[in-house]
Coordinates of C-alpha atoms and ligand atoms in Angstrom, one line a residue:
X1 CA 26.3 -7.6 11.5
X2 CA 23.8 -8.7 8.9
X3 CA 20.8 -7.0 11.1
X4 CA 21.3 -3.6 12.7
X5 CA 20.1 -3.8 16.1
X6 CA 17.8 -0.4 16.8
X7 CA 20.0 -0.4 20.6
X8 CA 19.1 3.5 21.0
X9 CA 15.9 2.6 20.1
X10 CA 16.2 5.2 16.6
X11 CA 13.4 3.7 14.9
X12 CA 10.7 5.0 17.4
X13 CA 12.9 8.3 17.9
X14 CA 13.0 8.7 14.0
X15 CA 9.0 8.7 13.6
X16 CA 7.9 10.4 17.0
X17 CA 10.6 12.6 18.1
X18 CA 10.1 16.7 16.9
X19 CA 6.5 15.6 16.0
X20 CA 3.9 18.0 17.6
X21 CA 2.7 16.2 21.2
X22 CA -0.7 17.9 20.8
X23 CA -1.9 17.3 17.1
X24 CA -2.2 20.6 15.4
X25 CA -5.8 20.5 13.7
X26 CA -5.6 16.7 14.3
X27 CA -2.4 16.6 12.3
X28 CA -0.7 13.1 12.3
X29 CA 2.5 14.9 10.8
X30 CA 4.2 18.1 11.3
X31 CA 2.6 20.1 9.1
X32 CA 4.3 22.8 7.0
X33 CA 4.4 26.6 8.1
X34 CA 5.7 28.5 5.2
X35 CA 5.2 31.9 7.3
X36 CA 8.4 33.8 7.6
X37 CA 7.2 35.8 10.5
X38 CA 5.0 35.2 13.4
X39 CA 3.0 37.6 15.8
X40 CA 5.4 39.0 18.3
X41 CA 4.9 37.4 21.7
X42 CA 7.3 38.4 24.8
X43 CA 10.7 38.3 23.5
X44 CA 13.5 38.5 25.6
X45 CA 16.1 39.1 23.2
X46 CA 16.8 39.4 19.7
X47 CA 17.0 36.0 18.6
X48 CA 13.6 35.1 20.3
X49 CA 11.4 37.1 17.8
X50 CA 10.3 34.6 15.4
X51 CA 11.5 34.8 12.1
X52 CA 12.7 31.9 9.6
X53 CA 16.4 33.8 9.3
X54 CA 16.5 33.6 13.3
X55 CA 16.5 29.8 12.8
X56 CA 13.2 29.6 15.5
X57 CA 10.2 28.6 13.6
X58 CA 8.2 25.7 13.9
X59 CA 9.4 23.4 10.6
X60 CA 13.0 24.5 11.9
X61 CA 12.5 24.0 15.8
X62 CA 10.5 20.1 14.6
X63 CA 13.5 18.7 12.3
X64 CA 16.1 20.2 14.9
X65 CA 14.7 18.1 17.6
X66 CA 14.5 14.8 16.0
X67 CA 18.1 15.0 14.8
X68 CA 18.9 16.1 18.3
X69 CA 17.1 12.8 19.5
X70 CA 18.9 11.0 16.7
X71 CA 22.5 11.7 17.4
X72 CA 21.5 11.5 21.6
X73 CA 22.5 15.0 21.7
X74 CA 21.1 17.8 23.7
X75 CA 20.0 20.4 20.9
X76 CA 20.6 20.3 16.9
X77 CA 20.4 22.9 14.8
X78 CA 19.6 22.7 10.5
X79 CA 21.8 24.8 8.4
X80 CA 21.1 25.2 4.3
X81 CA 23.6 22.7 3.5
X82 CA 26.3 20.3 5.2
X83 CA 28.8 22.9 3.8
X84 CA 27.1 25.7 6.3
X85 CA 27.2 23.2 8.8
X86 CA 30.7 22.8 8.4
X87 CA 31.3 26.4 8.4
X88 CA 29.0 27.8 10.7
X89 CA 30.3 24.8 13.5
X90 CA 33.7 26.5 13.1
X91 CA 33.0 29.9 13.2
X92 CA 31.1 29.6 16.1
X93 CA 34.4 28.0 18.3
X94 CA 36.9 30.2 16.2
X95 CA 38.5 33.8 16.4
X96 CA 40.8 35.5 14.4
X97 CA 44.3 34.0 15.1
X98 CA 43.2 30.9 16.4
X99 CA 44.2 27.6 15.2
X100 CA 42.6 24.0 14.0
X101 CA 43.9 20.8 13.9
X102 CA 42.2 18.8 10.8
X103 CA 42.3 15.3 9.7
X104 CA 44.4 15.5 6.1
X105 CA 42.1 13.5 4.5
X106 CA 38.7 15.6 4.3
X107 CA 36.0 15.8 2.0
X108 CA 37.0 18.4 -0.6
X109 CA 34.9 21.0 0.1
X110 CA 35.8 21.3 3.8
X111 CA 39.2 21.2 2.7
X112 CA 38.5 24.5 0.2
X113 CA 36.8 26.0 3.3
X114 CA 39.5 25.5 5.9
X115 CA 42.1 26.8 3.4
X116 CA 40.2 29.5 2.5
X117 CA 39.6 30.5 6.5
X118 CA 43.4 30.3 6.9
X119 CA 44.3 32.8 3.9
X120 CA 41.8 35.0 4.2
X121 CA 40.6 34.9 7.9
X122 CA 43.7 34.7 9.9
X123 CA 42.9 31.5 11.2
X124 CA 45.9 28.7 11.1
X125 CA 44.7 25.0 10.1
X126 CA 47.3 22.2 10.3
X127 CA 46.7 19.2 8.4
X128 CA 47.6 16.0 10.2
X129 CA 47.7 12.5 9.3
X130 CA 45.1 10.5 11.2
X131 CA 47.3 7.8 11.8
X132 CA 49.8 9.7 13.8
X133 CA 49.0 10.9 17.6
X134 CA 52.6 11.6 17.6
X135 CA 51.8 14.3 14.9
X136 CA 49.2 16.0 16.5
X137 CA 51.0 16.5 19.5
X138 CA 53.6 18.1 17.4
X139 CA 51.2 20.4 15.5
X140 CA 49.5 21.6 18.4
X141 CA 50.0 25.2 19.5
X142 CA 49.0 28.0 22.2
X143 CA 46.0 28.9 20.2
X144 CA 44.4 25.5 18.7
X145 CA 40.9 25.3 19.6
X146 CA 39.4 22.8 17.5
X147 CA 40.2 19.3 16.2
X148 CA 38.0 18.6 13.1
X149 CA 37.8 14.8 12.2
X150 CA 35.4 12.8 9.8
X151 CA 33.7 9.5 10.9
X152 CA 34.7 7.7 7.6
X153 CA 36.5 9.4 4.8
X154 CA 35.5 10.0 1.5
X155 CA 36.6 8.4 -0.6
X156 CA 39.0 5.9 0.8
X157 CA 37.0 5.3 3.7
X158 CA 39.5 5.1 6.9
X159 CA 38.3 5.2 9.9
X160 CA 41.1 7.5 12.3
X161 CA 41.7 6.6 16.0
X162 CA 38.5 8.2 17.1
X163 CA 38.8 7.4 20.7
X164 CA 42.3 9.0 21.0
X165 CA 41.4 12.0 19.0
X166 CA 38.6 12.3 21.7
X167 CA 41.0 12.1 24.1
X168 CA 43.8 14.3 22.7
X169 CA 40.8 16.9 22.8
X170 CA 40.2 16.7 26.0
X171 CA 43.9 16.7 27.3
X172 CA 44.4 19.9 25.4
X173 CA 40.9 21.9 26.0
X174 CA 40.2 21.4 21.9
X175 CA 36.8 21.3 21.0
X176 CA 36.5 18.2 19.1
X177 CA 34.0 18.3 16.0
X178 CA 33.3 15.2 13.5
X179 CA 31.6 15.1 10.6
X180 CA 29.3 11.9 10.7
X181 CA 27.8 12.4 7.2
X182 CA 29.2 8.7 6.0
X183 CA 28.2 6.6 9.1
X184 CA 24.8 8.2 10.0
X185 CA 23.2 8.1 13.7
X186 CA 22.1 4.5 12.8
X187 CA 25.6 3.0 12.3
X188 CA 27.3 5.2 14.9
X189 CA 27.0 8.3 17.6
X190 CA 30.0 10.0 18.2
X191 CA 28.7 11.4 21.5
X192 CA 28.8 8.0 22.7
X193 CA 32.7 8.1 22.0
X194 CA 33.0 11.8 23.5
X195 CA 32.9 14.2 20.5
X196 CA 31.3 17.7 21.6
X197 CA 30.0 18.6 17.9
X198 CA 28.6 16.6 15.0
X199 CA 27.7 18.2 11.8
X200 CA 26.2 16.5 9.1
X201 CA 25.5 16.9 5.3
X202 CA 21.6 16.0 5.8
X203 CA 21.2 16.2 1.7
X204 CA 22.9 12.6 1.8
X205 CA 21.6 9.6 4.4
X206 CA 19.6 12.0 6.5
X207 CA 17.5 12.8 4.2
X208 CA 18.3 10.1 2.1
X209 CA 16.1 11.1 -0.9
X210 CA 18.2 13.4 -3.6
X211 CA 16.1 16.0 -3.4
X212 CA 17.2 18.2 -0.2
X213 CA 20.1 20.1 0.5
X214 CA 20.8 20.7 4.0
X215 CA 23.0 20.4 7.1
X216 CA 23.0 19.6 11.0
X217 CA 25.4 20.5 13.5
X218 CA 24.4 18.8 16.8
X219 CA 26.0 19.3 20.2
X220 CA 24.7 20.6 23.7
X221 CA 22.3 23.3 24.4
X222 CA 25.3 25.8 24.7
X223 CA 27.4 24.9 21.9
X224 CA 24.1 25.1 19.7
X225 CA 23.1 28.5 20.8
X226 CA 26.5 29.7 20.1
X227 CA 26.1 28.4 16.5
X228 CA 22.7 29.6 16.2
X229 CA 23.7 33.1 17.1
X230 CA 26.7 32.7 13.9
X231 CA 24.1 32.1 11.9
X232 CA 21.7 34.4 12.5
X233 CA 24.4 36.9 12.3
X234 CA 25.5 36.0 9.0
X235 CA 22.1 35.4 8.0
X236 CA 22.2 31.5 7.4
X237 CA 19.1 29.5 7.9
X238 CA 17.2 26.7 6.2
X239 CA 13.7 27.3 4.7
X240 CA 10.9 25.5 6.2
X241 CA 10.0 23.6 3.4
X242 CA 13.2 21.8 3.1
X243 CA 12.7 21.3 6.6
X244 CA 9.5 19.7 6.0
X245 CA 11.0 17.4 3.8
X246 CA 13.7 16.5 5.7
X247 CA 11.9 15.6 8.6
X248 CA 9.9 13.3 6.5
X249 CA 12.8 11.8 5.0
X250 CA 14.7 11.1 8.5
X251 CA 11.4 8.9 9.5
X252 CA 12.4 6.4 7.6
X253 CA 16.6 6.7 8.2
X254 CA 16.6 3.7 10.6
X255 CA 15.0 1.5 7.9
X256 CA 16.9 2.8 5.0
X257 CA 20.6 2.6 6.5
X258 CA 20.5 -1.2 7.1
X259 CA 19.2 -2.1 3.6
X260 CA 22.3 0.0 2.3
X261 CA 24.9 -1.2 4.5
X262 CA 24.0 -4.9 3.6
X263 CA 23.8 -3.7 0.0
X264 CA 27.2 -2.0 -0.2
X265 CA 28.8 -5.4 1.8
X266 CA 27.3 -7.8 -0.7
X267 CA 28.9 -5.3 -3.6
X268 CA 31.9 -4.9 -1.8
X269 CA 32.7 -8.8 -1.8
X270 CA 31.2 -9.4 -5.3
X271 CA 33.5 -6.8 -6.3
X272 CA 36.9 -8.6 -4.6
X273 CA 36.5 -11.3 -6.3
X274 CA 36.0 -9.7 -9.8
X275 CA 39.3 -10.4 -11.8
X276 CA 39.0 -7.0 -13.6
X277 CA 38.8 -5.2 -9.9
X278 CA 42.4 -4.4 -8.9
X279 CA 41.7 -3.0 -5.2
X280 CA 38.4 -2.7 -3.2
X281 CA 37.9 -0.4 0.3
X282 CA 35.1 -1.1 2.4
X283 CA 35.4 -1.1 6.2
X284 CA 33.1 -4.1 6.2
X285 CA 35.7 -6.3 4.9
X286 CA 37.4 -8.3 7.1
X287 CA 40.7 -7.5 5.5
X288 CA 39.9 -4.0 5.1
X289 CA 42.1 -1.6 7.3
X290 CA 39.4 0.2 8.9
X291 CA 37.7 -3.2 9.7
X292 CA 39.1 -3.5 13.6
X293 CA 37.9 -0.1 14.6
X294 CA 34.6 0.0 12.8
X295 CA 34.1 -3.2 14.3
X296 CA 34.5 -2.1 17.1
X297 CA 32.6 1.2 17.5
X298 CA 30.0 1.2 14.5
X299 CA 26.8 -0.5 14.5
X300 CA 27.3 -1.2 10.5
X301 CA 29.9 -0.4 8.1
X302 CA 28.1 2.3 5.9
X303 CA 27.1 2.2 2.2
X304 CA 29.8 3.7 0.2
X305 CA 32.5 1.2 -1.9
X306 CA 35.4 2.3 -3.2
X307 CA 37.4 0.4 -5.9
X308 CA 39.9 0.5 -8.7
X309 CA 39.5 -1.4 -11.9
X310 CA 42.6 -2.6 -13.3
X311 CA 42.9 -1.1 -16.6
X312 CA 43.5 2.7 -15.4
X313 CA 41.1 5.4 -16.1
X314 CA 39.4 4.5 -19.6
X315 CA 37.9 1.5 -18.4
X316 CA 36.6 2.9 -15.4
X317 CA 35.0 5.7 -17.5
X318 CA 33.8 2.9 -19.8
X319 CA 32.1 0.6 -16.7
X320 CA 30.6 3.5 -15.4
X321 CA 29.0 4.5 -18.6
X322 CA 27.7 0.8 -19.2
X323 CA 25.9 0.1 -16.0
X324 CA 22.5 0.4 -16.3
X325 CA 21.1 0.6 -12.6
X326 CA 23.6 2.6 -11.1
X327 CA 23.6 6.0 -12.2
X328 CA 26.7 8.6 -12.8
X329 CA 26.2 11.4 -10.4
X330 CA 28.4 13.1 -7.6
X331 CA 26.7 13.0 -4.0
X332 CA 25.5 10.3 -1.9
X333 CA 23.2 8.6 0.5
X334 CA 19.9 8.3 -1.8
X335 CA 17.8 5.6 -2.4
X336 CA 19.5 5.1 -5.6
X337 CA 22.6 3.6 -6.2
X338 CA 25.3 6.2 -7.9
X339 CA 28.8 6.0 -8.8
X340 CA 31.3 8.9 -9.4
X341 CA 34.9 9.3 -10.2
X342 CA 36.2 11.1 -7.1
X343 CA 39.3 12.6 -9.4
X344 CA 36.8 14.2 -11.3
X345 CA 33.6 15.3 -8.9
X346 CA 34.6 15.4 -4.8
X347 CA 38.5 16.0 -4.9
X348 CA 38.3 18.0 -8.8
X349 CA 39.5 20.9 -6.9
X350 CA 42.5 19.8 -5.8
X351 CA 45.9 19.8 -7.5
X352 CA 46.5 16.4 -9.1
X353 CA 49.5 16.4 -7.0
X354 CA 48.0 16.9 -3.8
X355 CA 44.9 14.4 -4.6
X356 CA 47.1 11.8 -5.6
X357 CA 49.2 12.7 -2.6
X358 CA 46.3 11.8 -0.7
X359 CA 46.1 8.4 -2.2
X360 CA 42.8 9.3 -4.7
X361 CA 43.6 7.7 -7.6
X362 CA 42.8 8.7 -11.1
X363 CA 41.0 5.6 -11.9
X364 CA 39.0 5.2 -8.5
X365 CA 35.3 4.6 -8.5
X366 CA 33.0 5.4 -5.4
X367 CA 29.9 3.8 -5.3
X368 CA 26.9 4.8 -3.1
X369 CA 24.8 1.9 -2.6
X370 CA 21.0 2.7 -2.7
X371 CA 18.2 0.5 -1.6
X372 CA 17.5 -1.9 -5.0
X373 CA 18.3 -5.8 -4.7
X374 CA 21.5 -6.6 -4.1
X375 CA 21.6 -9.3 -6.6
X376 CA 20.4 -6.7 -9.6
X377 CA 23.5 -4.1 -8.5
X378 CA 26.2 -6.8 -8.6
X379 CA 25.2 -8.1 -11.7
X380 CA 25.1 -4.4 -13.1
X381 CA 28.4 -4.1 -11.8
X382 CA 29.8 -7.6 -13.6
X383 CA 28.5 -6.7 -16.4
X384 CA 29.5 -3.4 -16.6
X385 CA 33.1 -4.8 -15.7
X386 CA 33.2 -7.7 -18.0
X387 CA 32.0 -6.1 -21.2
Ligands
PLP1 C1 28.4 16.4 1.0 C2 29.3 16.3 2.2 C3 29.7 17.9 2.7 C4 28.7 18.7 2.2 O1 27.6 18.6 2.3 P1 26.4 19.4 1.3 O2 25.1 19.6 1.6 O3 26.9 19.0 -0.3 O4 27.0 20.8 1.4 C5 30.0 17.7 3.9 N1 30.8 16.4 4.6 C6 30.8 15.4 3.5 C7 31.3 14.2 4.2 C8 29.7 15.2 2.5 O5 30.1 14.2 2.0

């Protein structure tokens, strides 16, 4: 899988979808409309009045169209963060007393959000091991409404039996929701497997330049309408300037991701051979536990690699400090290679016991590969580990 085929013609969609068909003042690109409010037409209901908070102004609509085309859904709506995409997708489909099944290995912020929903808002959550469909069935209640998963988990980079999760959801009338941030639609389109709702942190690969915080919920017209109503109710909207930047970033998504995939595979292979590395996790390695599923469903294996240096936290810290190209920072998906220790970043909010129980070791380093030359990156890591 060296070269990603453009099977869904994503390169064409990324450039042209959501762009004005009739050029505005001859502009080839979608202009920025910062106006908060618009001349009143003939609104049929409140949500039709054009206003930024109501998520229906030109830049919000344009970028949403592009995102729906990329994910292969009927519709999409942009949110002011990935976290807002997760919370809006959940709240739009849940009521007091409802129950959520969620994969136990989740993005730290999502897990905190779910815990808070259950502690404060009367929505129960059960975390289930992704590998045990019998446990899903045992956790099922009459009130279960949503099954929530992630395509590739952070930072262990596991791939759940996604096909079984979809079948299970259908059998029991659950809305299947998946966070596709780590894969991107270039590597995997969840609606192809039958997922109902796709969420993203667009702050990562979708925007791709580490300069926007945003999210997206992509689904059928009907479901996106529900999500938009919830956003309008709670006052959740993405600013037109951020929409404009995200729209610009998306045009190169299908160019960036294959390069980042290839860099990740090259680094994973190099780390695997390094004497000071105890363990490497990357779904692209043939011996990786996630490999078989990733190969079956994905066009590429993603651009995140996690590894354990042999001699504990101090060595991990020193290695990160010694890197010259890769920078130490949380987040991922940008053009620049970043490293972080999940124990002190994405999973810092969890009690140590819970975190270790999930398999996130103190010394684990997560690498988000950028688009630099892979030889430079490998050399950077070899030198940092070796010193
Ligand atoms: C970063 C991230 C989020 C949260 O997104 P923000 O844009 O930072 O709010 C949610 N899910 C995953 C998988 C992420 O990586």
